[in-house]
PDB file of N, CA and C in Angstrom:
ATOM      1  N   UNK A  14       3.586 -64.742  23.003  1.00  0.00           N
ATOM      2  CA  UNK A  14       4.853 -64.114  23.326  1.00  0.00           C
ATOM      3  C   UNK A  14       4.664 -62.947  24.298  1.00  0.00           C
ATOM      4  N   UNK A  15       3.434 -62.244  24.488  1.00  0.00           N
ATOM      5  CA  UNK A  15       3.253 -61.302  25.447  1.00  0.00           C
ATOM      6  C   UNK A  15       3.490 -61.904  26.798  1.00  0.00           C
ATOM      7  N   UNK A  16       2.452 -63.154  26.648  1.00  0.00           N
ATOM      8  CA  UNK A  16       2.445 -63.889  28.022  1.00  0.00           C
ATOM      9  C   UNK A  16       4.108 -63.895  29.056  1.00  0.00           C
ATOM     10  N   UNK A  17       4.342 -64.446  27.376  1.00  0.00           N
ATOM     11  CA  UNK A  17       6.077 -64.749  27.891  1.00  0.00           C
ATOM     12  C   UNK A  17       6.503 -63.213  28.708  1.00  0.00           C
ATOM     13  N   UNK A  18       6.698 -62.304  27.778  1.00  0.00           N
ATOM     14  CA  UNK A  18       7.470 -61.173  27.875  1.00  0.00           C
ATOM     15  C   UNK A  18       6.866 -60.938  29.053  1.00  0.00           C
ATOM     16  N   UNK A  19       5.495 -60.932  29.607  1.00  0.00           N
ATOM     17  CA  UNK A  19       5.001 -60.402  30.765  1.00  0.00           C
ATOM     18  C   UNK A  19       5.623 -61.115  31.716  1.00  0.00           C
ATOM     19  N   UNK A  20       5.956 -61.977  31.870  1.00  0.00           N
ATOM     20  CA  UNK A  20       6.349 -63.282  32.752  1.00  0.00           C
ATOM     21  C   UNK A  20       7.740 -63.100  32.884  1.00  0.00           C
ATOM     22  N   UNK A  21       8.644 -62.505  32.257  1.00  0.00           N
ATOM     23  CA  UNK A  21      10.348 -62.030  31.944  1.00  0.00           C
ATOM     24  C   UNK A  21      10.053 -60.427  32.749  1.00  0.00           C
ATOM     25  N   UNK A  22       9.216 -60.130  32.459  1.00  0.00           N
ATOM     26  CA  UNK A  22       9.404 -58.428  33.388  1.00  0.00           C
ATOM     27  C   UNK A  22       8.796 -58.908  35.141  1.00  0.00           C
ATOM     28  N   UNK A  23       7.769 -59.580  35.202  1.00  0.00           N
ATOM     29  CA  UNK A  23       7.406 -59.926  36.603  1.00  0.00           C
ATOM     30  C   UNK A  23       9.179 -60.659  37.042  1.00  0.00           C
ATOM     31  N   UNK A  24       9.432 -61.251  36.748  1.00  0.00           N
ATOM     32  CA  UNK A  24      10.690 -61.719  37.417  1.00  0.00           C
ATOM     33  C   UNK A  24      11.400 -61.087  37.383  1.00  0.00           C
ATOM     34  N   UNK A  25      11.706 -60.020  36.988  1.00  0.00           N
ATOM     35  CA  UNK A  25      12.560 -59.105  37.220  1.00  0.00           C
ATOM     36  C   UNK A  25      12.091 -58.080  38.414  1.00  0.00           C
ATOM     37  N   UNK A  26      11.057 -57.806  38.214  1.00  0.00           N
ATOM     38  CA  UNK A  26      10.461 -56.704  38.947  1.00  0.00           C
ATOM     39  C   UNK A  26      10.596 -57.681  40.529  1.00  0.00           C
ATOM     40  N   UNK A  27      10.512 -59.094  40.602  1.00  0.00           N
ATOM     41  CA  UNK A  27      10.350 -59.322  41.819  1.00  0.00           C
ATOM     42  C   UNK A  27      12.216 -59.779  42.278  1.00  0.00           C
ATOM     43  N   UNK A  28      12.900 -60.102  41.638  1.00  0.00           N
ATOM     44  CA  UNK A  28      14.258 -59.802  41.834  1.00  0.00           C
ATOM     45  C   UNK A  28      14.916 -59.077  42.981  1.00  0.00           C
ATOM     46  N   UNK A  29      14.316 -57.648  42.805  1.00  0.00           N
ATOM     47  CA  UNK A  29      14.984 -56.385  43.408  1.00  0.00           C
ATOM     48  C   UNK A  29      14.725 -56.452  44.737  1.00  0.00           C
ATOM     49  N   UNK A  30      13.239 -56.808  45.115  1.00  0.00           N
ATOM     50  CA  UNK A  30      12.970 -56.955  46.699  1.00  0.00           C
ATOM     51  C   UNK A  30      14.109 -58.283  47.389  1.00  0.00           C
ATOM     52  N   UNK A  31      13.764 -59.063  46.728  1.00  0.00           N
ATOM     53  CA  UNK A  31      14.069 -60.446  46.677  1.00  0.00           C
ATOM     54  C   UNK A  31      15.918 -60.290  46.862  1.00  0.00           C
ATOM     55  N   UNK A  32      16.414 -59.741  46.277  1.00  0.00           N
ATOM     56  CA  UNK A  32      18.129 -59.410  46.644  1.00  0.00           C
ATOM     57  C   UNK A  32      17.894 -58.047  47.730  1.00  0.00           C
ATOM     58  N   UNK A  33      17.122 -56.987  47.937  1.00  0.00           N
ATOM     59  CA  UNK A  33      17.464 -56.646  48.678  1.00  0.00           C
ATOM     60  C   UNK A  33      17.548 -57.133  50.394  1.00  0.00           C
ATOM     61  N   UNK A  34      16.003 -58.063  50.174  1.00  0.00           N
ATOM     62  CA  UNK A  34      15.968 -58.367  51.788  1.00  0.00           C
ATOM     63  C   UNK A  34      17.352 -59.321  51.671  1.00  0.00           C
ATOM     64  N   UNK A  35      17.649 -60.230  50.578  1.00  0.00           N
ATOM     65  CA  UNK A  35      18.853 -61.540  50.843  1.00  0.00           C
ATOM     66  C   UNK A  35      19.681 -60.694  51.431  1.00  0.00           C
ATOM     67  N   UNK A  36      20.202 -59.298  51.196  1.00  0.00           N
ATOM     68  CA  UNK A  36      21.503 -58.558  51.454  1.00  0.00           C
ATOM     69  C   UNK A  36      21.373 -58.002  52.895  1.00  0.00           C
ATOM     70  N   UNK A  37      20.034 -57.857  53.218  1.00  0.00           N
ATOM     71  CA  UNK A  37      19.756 -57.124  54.634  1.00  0.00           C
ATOM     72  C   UNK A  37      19.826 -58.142  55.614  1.00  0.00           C
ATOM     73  N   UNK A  38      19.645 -59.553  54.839  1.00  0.00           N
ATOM     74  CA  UNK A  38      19.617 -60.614  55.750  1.00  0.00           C
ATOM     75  C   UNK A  38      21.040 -61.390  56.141  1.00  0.00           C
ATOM     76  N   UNK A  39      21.540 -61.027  55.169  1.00  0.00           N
ATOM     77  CA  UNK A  39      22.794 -61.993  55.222  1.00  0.00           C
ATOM     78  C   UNK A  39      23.887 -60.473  56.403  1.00  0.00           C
ATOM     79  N   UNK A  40      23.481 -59.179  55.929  1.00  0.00           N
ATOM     80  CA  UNK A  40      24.042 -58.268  57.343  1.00  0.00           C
ATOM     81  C   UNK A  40      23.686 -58.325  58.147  1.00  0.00           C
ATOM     82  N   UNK A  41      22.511 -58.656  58.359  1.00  0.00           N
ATOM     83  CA  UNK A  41      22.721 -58.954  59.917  1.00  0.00           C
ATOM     84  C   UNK A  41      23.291 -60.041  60.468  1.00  0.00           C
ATOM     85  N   UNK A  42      23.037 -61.231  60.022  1.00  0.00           N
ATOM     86  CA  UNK A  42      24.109 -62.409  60.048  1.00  0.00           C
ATOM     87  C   UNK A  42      25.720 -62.522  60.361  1.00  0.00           C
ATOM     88  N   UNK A  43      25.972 -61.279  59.349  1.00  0.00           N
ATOM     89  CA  UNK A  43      27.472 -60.925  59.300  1.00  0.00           C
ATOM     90  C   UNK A  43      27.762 -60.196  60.490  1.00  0.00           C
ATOM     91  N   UNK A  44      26.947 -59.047  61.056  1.00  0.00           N
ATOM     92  CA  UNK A  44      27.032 -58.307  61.918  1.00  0.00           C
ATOM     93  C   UNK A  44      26.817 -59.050  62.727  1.00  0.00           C
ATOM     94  N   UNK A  45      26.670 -60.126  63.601  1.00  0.00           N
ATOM     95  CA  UNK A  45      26.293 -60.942  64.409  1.00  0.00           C
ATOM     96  C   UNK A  45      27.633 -61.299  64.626  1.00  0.00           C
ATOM     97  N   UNK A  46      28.022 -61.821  63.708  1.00  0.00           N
ATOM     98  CA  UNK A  46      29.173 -63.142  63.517  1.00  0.00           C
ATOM     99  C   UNK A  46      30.485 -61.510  64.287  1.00  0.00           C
ATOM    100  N   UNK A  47      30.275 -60.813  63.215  1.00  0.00           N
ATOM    101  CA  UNK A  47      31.941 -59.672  63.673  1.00  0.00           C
ATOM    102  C   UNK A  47      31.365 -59.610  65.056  1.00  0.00           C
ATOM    103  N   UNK A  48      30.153 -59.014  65.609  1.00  0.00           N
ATOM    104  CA  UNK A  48      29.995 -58.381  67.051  1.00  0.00           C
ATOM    105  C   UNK A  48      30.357 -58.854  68.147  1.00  0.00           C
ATOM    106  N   UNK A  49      30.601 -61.056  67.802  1.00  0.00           N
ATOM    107  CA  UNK A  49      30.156 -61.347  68.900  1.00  0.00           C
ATOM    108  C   UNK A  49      31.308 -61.471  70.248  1.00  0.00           C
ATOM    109  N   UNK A  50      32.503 -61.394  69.437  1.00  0.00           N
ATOM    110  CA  UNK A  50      33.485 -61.020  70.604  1.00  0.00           C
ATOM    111  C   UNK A  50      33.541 -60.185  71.798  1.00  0.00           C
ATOM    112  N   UNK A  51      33.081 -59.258  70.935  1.00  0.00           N
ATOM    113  CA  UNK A  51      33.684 -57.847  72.062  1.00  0.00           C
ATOM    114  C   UNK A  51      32.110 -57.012  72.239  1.00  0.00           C
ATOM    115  N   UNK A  52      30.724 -57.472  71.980  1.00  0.00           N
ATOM    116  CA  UNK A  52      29.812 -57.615  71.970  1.00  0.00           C
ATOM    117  C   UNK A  52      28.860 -57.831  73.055  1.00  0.00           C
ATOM    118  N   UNK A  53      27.899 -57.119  73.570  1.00  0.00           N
ATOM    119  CA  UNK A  53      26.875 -57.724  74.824  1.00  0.00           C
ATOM    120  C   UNK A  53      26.268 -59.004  74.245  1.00  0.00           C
ATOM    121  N   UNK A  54      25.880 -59.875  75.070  1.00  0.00           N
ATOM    122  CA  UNK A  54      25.304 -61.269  74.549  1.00  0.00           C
ATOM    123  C   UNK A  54      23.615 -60.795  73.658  1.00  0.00           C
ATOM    124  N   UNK A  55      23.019 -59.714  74.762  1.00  0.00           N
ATOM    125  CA  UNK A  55      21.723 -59.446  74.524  1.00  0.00           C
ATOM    126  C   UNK A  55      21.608 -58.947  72.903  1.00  0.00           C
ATOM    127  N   UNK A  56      23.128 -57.713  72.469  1.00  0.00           N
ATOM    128  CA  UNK A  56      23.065 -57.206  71.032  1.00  0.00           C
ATOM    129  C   UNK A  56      23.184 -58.783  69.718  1.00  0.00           C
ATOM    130  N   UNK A  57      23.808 -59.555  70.311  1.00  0.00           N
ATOM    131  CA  UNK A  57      23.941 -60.632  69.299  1.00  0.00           C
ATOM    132  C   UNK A  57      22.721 -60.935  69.386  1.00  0.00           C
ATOM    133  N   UNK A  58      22.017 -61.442  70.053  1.00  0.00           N
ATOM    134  CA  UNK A  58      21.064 -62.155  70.404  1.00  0.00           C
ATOM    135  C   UNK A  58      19.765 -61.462  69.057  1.00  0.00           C
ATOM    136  N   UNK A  59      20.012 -60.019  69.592  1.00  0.00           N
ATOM    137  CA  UNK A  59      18.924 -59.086  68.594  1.00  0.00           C
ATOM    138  C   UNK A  59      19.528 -59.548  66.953  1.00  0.00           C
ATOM    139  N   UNK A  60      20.520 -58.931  67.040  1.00  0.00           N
ATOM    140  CA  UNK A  60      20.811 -59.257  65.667  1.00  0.00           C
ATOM    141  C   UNK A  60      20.293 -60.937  64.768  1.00  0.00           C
ATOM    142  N   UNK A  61      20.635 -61.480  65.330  1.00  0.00           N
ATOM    143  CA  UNK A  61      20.721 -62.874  65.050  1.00  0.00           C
ATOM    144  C   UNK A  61      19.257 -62.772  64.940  1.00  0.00           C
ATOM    145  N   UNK A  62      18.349 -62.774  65.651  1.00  0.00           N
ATOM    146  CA  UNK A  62      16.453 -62.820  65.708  1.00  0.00           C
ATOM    147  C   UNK A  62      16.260 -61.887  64.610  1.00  0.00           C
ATOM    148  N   UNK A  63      16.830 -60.726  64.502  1.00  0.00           N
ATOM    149  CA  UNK A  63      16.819 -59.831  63.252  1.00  0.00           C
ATOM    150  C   UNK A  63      17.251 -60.491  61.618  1.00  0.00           C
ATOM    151  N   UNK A  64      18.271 -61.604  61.754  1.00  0.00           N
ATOM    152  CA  UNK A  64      18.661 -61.942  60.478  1.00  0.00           C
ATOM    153  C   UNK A  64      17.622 -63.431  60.135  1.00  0.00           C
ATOM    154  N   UNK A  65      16.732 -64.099  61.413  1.00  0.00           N
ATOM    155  CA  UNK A  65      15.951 -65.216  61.290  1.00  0.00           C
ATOM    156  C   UNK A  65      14.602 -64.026  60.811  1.00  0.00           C
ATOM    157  N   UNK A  66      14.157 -63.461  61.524  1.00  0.00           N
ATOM    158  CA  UNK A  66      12.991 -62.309  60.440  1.00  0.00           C
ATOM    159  C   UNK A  66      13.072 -62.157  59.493  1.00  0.00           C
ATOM    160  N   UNK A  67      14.255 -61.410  59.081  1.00  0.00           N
ATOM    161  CA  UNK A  67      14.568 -61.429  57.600  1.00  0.00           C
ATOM    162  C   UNK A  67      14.277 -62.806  56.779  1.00  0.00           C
ATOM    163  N   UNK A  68      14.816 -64.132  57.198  1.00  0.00           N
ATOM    164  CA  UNK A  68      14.855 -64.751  56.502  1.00  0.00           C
ATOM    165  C   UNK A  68      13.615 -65.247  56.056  1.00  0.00           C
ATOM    166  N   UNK A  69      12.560 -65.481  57.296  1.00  0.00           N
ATOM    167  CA  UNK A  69      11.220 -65.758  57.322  1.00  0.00           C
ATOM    168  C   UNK A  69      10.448 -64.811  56.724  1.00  0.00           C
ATOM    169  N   UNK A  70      10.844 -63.422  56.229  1.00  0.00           N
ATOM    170  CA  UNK A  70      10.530 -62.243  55.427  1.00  0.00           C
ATOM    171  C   UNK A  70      10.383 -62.991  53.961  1.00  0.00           C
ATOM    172  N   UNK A  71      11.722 -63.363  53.833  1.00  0.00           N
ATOM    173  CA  UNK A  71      12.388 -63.921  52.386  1.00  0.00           C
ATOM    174  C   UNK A  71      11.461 -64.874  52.122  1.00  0.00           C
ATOM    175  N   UNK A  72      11.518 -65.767  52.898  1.00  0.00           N
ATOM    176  CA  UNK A  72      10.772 -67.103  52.384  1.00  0.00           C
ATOM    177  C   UNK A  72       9.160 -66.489  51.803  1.00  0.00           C
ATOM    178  N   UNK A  73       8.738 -65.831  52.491  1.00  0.00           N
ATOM    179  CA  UNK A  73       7.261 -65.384  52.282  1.00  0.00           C
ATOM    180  C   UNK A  73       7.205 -64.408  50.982  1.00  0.00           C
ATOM    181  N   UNK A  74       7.989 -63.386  50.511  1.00  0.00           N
ATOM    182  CA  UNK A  74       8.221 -63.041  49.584  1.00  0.00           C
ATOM    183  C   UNK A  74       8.286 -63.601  48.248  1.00  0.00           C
ATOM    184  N   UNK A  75       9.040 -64.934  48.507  1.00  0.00           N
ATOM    185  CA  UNK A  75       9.384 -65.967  47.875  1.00  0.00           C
ATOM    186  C   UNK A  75       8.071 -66.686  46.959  1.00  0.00           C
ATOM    187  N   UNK A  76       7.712 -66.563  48.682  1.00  0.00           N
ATOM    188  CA  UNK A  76       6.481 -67.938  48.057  1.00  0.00           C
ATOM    189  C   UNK A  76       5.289 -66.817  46.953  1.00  0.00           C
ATOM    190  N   UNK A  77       5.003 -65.592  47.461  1.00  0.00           N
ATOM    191  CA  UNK A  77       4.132 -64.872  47.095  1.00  0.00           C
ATOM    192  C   UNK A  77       4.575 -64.664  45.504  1.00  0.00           C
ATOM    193  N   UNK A  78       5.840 -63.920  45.172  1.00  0.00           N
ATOM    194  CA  UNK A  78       5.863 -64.436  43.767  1.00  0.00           C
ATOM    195  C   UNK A  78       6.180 -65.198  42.878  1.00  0.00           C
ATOM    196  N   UNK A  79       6.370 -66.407  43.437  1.00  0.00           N
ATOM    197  CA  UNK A  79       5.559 -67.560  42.756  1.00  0.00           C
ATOM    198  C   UNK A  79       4.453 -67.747  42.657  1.00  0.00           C
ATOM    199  N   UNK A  80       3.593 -67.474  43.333  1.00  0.00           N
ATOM    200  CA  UNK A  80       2.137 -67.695  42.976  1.00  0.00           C
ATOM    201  C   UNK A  80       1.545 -66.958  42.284  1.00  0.00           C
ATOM    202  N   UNK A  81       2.056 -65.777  41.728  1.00  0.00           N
ATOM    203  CA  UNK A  81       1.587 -64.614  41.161  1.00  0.00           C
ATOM    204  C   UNK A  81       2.696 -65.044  40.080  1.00  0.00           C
ATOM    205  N   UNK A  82       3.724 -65.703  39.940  1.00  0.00           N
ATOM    206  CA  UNK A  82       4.708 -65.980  38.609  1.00  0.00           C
ATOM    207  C   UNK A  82       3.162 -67.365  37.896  1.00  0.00           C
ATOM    208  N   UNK A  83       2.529 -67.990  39.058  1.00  0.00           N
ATOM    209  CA  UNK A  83       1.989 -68.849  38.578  1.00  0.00           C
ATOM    210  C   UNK A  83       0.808 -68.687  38.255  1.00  0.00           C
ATOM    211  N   UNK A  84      -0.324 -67.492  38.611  1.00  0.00           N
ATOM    212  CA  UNK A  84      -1.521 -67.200  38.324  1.00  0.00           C
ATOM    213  C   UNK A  84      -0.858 -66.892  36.771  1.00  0.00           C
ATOM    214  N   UNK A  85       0.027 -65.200  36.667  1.00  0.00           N
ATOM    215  CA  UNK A  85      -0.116 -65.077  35.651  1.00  0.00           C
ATOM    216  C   UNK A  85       0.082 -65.974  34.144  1.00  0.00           C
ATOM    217  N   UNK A  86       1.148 -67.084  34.415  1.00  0.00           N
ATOM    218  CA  UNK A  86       1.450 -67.933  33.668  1.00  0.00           C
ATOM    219  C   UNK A  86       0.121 -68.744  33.017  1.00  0.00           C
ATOM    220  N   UNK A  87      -0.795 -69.208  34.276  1.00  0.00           N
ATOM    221  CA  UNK A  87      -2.301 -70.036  33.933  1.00  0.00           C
ATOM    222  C   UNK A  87      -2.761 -69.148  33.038  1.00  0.00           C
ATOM    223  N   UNK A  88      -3.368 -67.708  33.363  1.00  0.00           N
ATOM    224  CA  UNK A  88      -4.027 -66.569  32.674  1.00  0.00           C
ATOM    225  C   UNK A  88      -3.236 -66.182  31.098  1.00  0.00           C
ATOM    226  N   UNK A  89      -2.300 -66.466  31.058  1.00  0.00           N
ATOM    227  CA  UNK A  89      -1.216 -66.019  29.853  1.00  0.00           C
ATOM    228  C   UNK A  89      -1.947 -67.210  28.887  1.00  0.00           C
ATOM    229  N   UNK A  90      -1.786 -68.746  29.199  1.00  0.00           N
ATOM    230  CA  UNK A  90      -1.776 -69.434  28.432  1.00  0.00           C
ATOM    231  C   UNK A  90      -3.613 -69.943  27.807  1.00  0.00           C
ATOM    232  N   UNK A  91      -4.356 -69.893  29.550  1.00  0.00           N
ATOM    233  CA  UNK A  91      -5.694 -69.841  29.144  1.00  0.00           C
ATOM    234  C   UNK A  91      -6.391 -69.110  28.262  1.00  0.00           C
ATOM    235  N   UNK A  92      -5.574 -67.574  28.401  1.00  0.00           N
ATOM    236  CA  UNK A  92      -5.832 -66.889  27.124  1.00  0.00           C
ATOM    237  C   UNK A  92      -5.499 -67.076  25.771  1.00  0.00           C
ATOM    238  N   UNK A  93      -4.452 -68.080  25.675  1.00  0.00           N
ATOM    239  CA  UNK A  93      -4.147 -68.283  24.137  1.00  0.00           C
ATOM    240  C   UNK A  93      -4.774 -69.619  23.772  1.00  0.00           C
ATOM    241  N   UNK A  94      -6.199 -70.230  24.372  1.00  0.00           N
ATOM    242  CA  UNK A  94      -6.670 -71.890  23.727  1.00  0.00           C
ATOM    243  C   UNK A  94      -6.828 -72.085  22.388  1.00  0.00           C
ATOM    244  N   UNK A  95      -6.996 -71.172  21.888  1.00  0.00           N
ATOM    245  CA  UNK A  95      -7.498 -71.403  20.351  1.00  0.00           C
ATOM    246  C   UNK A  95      -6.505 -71.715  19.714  1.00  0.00           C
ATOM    247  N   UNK A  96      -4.827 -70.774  19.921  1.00  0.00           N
ATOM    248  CA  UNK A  96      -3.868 -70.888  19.633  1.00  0.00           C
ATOM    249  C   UNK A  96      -3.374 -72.254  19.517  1.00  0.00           C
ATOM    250  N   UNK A  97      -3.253 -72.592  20.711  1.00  0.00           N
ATOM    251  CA  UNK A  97      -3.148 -74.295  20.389  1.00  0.00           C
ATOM    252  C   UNK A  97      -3.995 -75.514  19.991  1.00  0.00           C
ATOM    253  N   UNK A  98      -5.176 -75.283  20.392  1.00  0.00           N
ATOM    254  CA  UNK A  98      -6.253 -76.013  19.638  1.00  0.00           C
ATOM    255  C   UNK A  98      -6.153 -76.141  18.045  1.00  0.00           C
ATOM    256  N   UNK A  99      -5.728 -75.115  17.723  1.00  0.00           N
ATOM    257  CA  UNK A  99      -5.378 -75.746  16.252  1.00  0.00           C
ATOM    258  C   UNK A  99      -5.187 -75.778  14.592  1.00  0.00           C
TER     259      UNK A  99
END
């Protein structure tokens, strides 16, 4: 149950980055979309490359804690063999 509980606080803890870049990403997106009327082509242009960073930010974030949701999960359970053995 530690394993667990450890595994319920890592997902949380990685949450917060994880919604903040989604929110930084999806403004610039938004800011793109309002600017582009009355807007220089070159400022959309930034923005828009600014909200594909972000996203390619996200994805990598992404992937990183999962793999660290997944080391610790191996390490949680490798530590309990006896437990299930029997």
């Amino acid at each position: 149950s530690i394993g667990a509980g450890g595994l319920i606080l890592l997902l949380l803890l990685c949450a917060v980055p994880f919604l903040k870049l989604l929110l930084l990403t999806v403004a610039f997106y938004i800011s793109a979309a309002m600017l582009q009327p009355i807007s220089d082509k070159r400022l959309i242009s930034l923005l828009h490359t600014a909200g594909e960073s972000g996203q390619l930010f996200l994805q990598a974030v992404i992937t990183c804690c999962t793999l660290f949701f997944v080391t610790v999960a191996l390490a949680a359970v490798s530590t309990n063999m006896r437990y299930y053995a029997g």
